[in-house]
């Protein structure tokens, strides 16, 4: 959620650290599902090119899919693929919102769910 957005504000960042603990020993992937693009209560939408994510390693053993900025899309994005042994792992996601010049002032939000599935 990004609160009290106004035109010409500097970009806003939010960070999430994901830690996956497993003892199954099978390769897995982590998927992000965004219910929608960033939307206000009035139904105004932030264009997808203004909302990006990138990942940072935290001594990560698996494969980060988005080490460079990429647009956040509505729907599913595979974020991470574990090493072949399926070891526990962790990484950071940095979400960045560049506020459009013509943004309708207010609060914007979406809902993310993260899931882990065996490959």
Short mmCIF file of C-alpha atoms in Angstrom, two decimals:
data_model
loop_
_atom_site.label_atom_id
_atom_site.label_comp_id
_atom_site.label_asym_id
_atom_site.label_seq_id
_atom_site.Cartn_x
_atom_site.Cartn_y
_atom_site.Cartn_z
CA UNK A 1 0.00 0.00 0.00
CA UNK A 2 1.19 3.50 -0.84
CA UNK A 3 -0.55 6.28 1.07
CA UNK A 4 -1.21 9.93 0.29
CA UNK A 5 0.29 10.00 -3.20
CA UNK A 6 0.57 13.39 -4.89
CA UNK A 7 1.99 14.47 -8.27
CA UNK A 8 5.73 15.17 -8.48
CA UNK A 9 6.66 13.28 -5.30
CA UNK A 10 9.96 11.36 -5.42
CA UNK A 11 9.78 7.58 -5.96
CA UNK A 12 8.62 5.45 -3.02
CA UNK A 13 10.21 2.14 -2.03
CA UNK A 14 8.94 -0.83 -0.05
CA UNK A 15 10.98 -3.93 0.75
CA UNK A 16 9.90 -7.48 1.50
CA UNK A 17 12.21 -10.27 2.64
CA UNK A 18 11.08 -13.80 1.82
CA UNK A 19 12.51 -16.71 3.80
CA UNK A 20 11.69 -20.22 2.65
CA UNK A 21 12.32 -22.98 5.17
CA UNK A 22 12.07 -26.51 3.86
CA UNK A 23 13.31 -30.01 4.63
CA UNK A 24 11.68 -31.83 1.71
CA UNK A 25 14.83 -31.86 -0.46
CA UNK A 26 13.03 -31.15 -3.75
CA UNK A 27 13.48 -28.20 -6.09
CA UNK A 28 10.77 -25.54 -5.78
CA UNK A 29 9.76 -22.16 -7.10
CA UNK A 30 8.26 -19.05 -5.48
CA UNK A 31 5.45 -17.29 -7.31
CA UNK A 32 3.95 -13.87 -6.66
CA UNK A 33 0.30 -13.27 -7.55
CA UNK A 34 -0.88 -9.65 -7.76
CA UNK A 35 -4.66 -9.35 -7.60
CA UNK A 36 -4.54 -6.08 -9.62
CA UNK A 37 -2.33 -3.16 -10.52
CA UNK A 38 -2.05 -0.42 -7.85
CA UNK A 39 -5.57 0.99 -7.57
CA UNK A 40 -7.19 3.74 -5.49
CA UNK A 41 -10.55 3.47 -3.71
CA UNK A 42 -11.93 5.63 -6.52
CA UNK A 43 -10.79 3.07 -9.09
CA UNK A 44 -7.84 5.07 -10.46
CA UNK A 45 -4.95 2.84 -11.59
CA UNK A 46 -1.21 3.52 -11.55
CA UNK A 47 0.21 2.52 -14.96
CA UNK A 48 2.25 -0.68 -14.74
CA UNK A 49 5.39 1.01 -16.08
CA UNK A 50 5.42 3.12 -12.88
CA UNK A 51 5.46 0.14 -10.49
CA UNK A 52 8.55 -2.07 -10.62
CA UNK A 53 10.31 -4.71 -8.60
CA UNK A 54 13.86 -5.98 -8.38
CA UNK A 55 15.41 -8.65 -6.19
CA UNK A 56 18.54 -8.68 -4.06
CA UNK A 57 20.44 -11.72 -2.90
CA UNK A 58 20.75 -12.44 0.80
CA UNK A 59 23.44 -15.08 0.21
CA UNK A 60 20.77 -16.68 -1.95
CA UNK A 61 21.59 -20.14 -3.31
CA UNK A 62 18.82 -20.35 -5.91
CA UNK A 63 18.02 -18.25 -9.01
CA UNK A 64 16.52 -14.77 -8.68
CA UNK A 65 14.40 -14.11 -11.76
CA UNK A 66 14.40 -10.28 -11.52
CA UNK A 67 17.74 -8.88 -10.33
CA UNK A 68 17.05 -5.84 -12.54
CA UNK A 69 13.98 -3.62 -12.44
CA UNK A 70 10.93 -5.09 -14.13
CA UNK A 71 7.30 -4.03 -14.25
CA UNK A 72 4.95 -5.58 -11.72
CA UNK A 73 2.08 -7.17 -13.62
CA UNK A 74 -1.35 -8.25 -12.47
CA UNK A 75 -1.42 -12.03 -12.17
CA UNK A 76 1.41 -14.45 -11.54
CA UNK A 77 5.16 -13.89 -11.77
CA UNK A 78 7.69 -16.62 -10.93
CA UNK A 79 10.19 -14.80 -8.70
CA UNK A 80 12.61 -17.52 -7.68
CA UNK A 81 13.78 -21.04 -8.48
CA UNK A 82 15.60 -22.96 -5.76
CA UNK A 83 18.84 -24.83 -6.19
CA UNK A 84 18.62 -28.48 -7.31
CA UNK A 85 18.71 -29.73 -3.70
CA UNK A 86 15.69 -27.59 -2.71
CA UNK A 87 17.52 -26.01 0.21
CA UNK A 88 15.99 -23.33 2.44
CA UNK A 89 16.72 -19.88 1.08
CA UNK A 90 15.94 -16.18 1.36
CA UNK A 91 15.96 -13.05 -0.77
CA UNK A 92 14.74 -9.48 -0.77
CA UNK A 93 12.20 -7.87 -3.11
CA UNK A 94 12.32 -4.09 -3.56
CA UNK A 95 9.14 -2.55 -4.94
CA UNK A 96 9.50 0.94 -6.40
CA UNK A 97 6.71 3.30 -7.31
CA UNK A 98 7.53 6.22 -9.62
CA UNK A 99 4.62 8.58 -9.15
CA UNK A 100 3.13 9.78 -12.46
CA UNK A 101 2.82 13.53 -13.02
CA UNK A 102 -0.93 13.18 -13.51
CA UNK A 103 -1.60 10.87 -10.55
CA UNK A 104 -4.98 11.27 -8.91
CA UNK A 105 -4.08 12.09 -5.26
CA UNK A 106 -4.82 9.44 -2.65
CA UNK A 107 -4.00 5.98 -1.36
CA UNK A 108 -3.20 3.13 -3.76
CA UNK A 109 -2.96 -0.57 -3.01
CA UNK A 110 -3.00 -4.10 -4.33
CA UNK A 111 -2.82 -7.53 -2.73
CA UNK A 112 0.12 -9.87 -3.23
CA UNK A 113 0.15 -13.54 -2.35
CA UNK A 114 3.32 -15.61 -2.47
CA UNK A 115 3.26 -19.35 -3.00
CA UNK A 116 5.86 -22.10 -3.02
CA UNK A 117 5.41 -25.08 -5.29
CA UNK A 118 7.51 -28.11 -6.19
CA UNK A 119 9.01 -28.14 -9.67
#
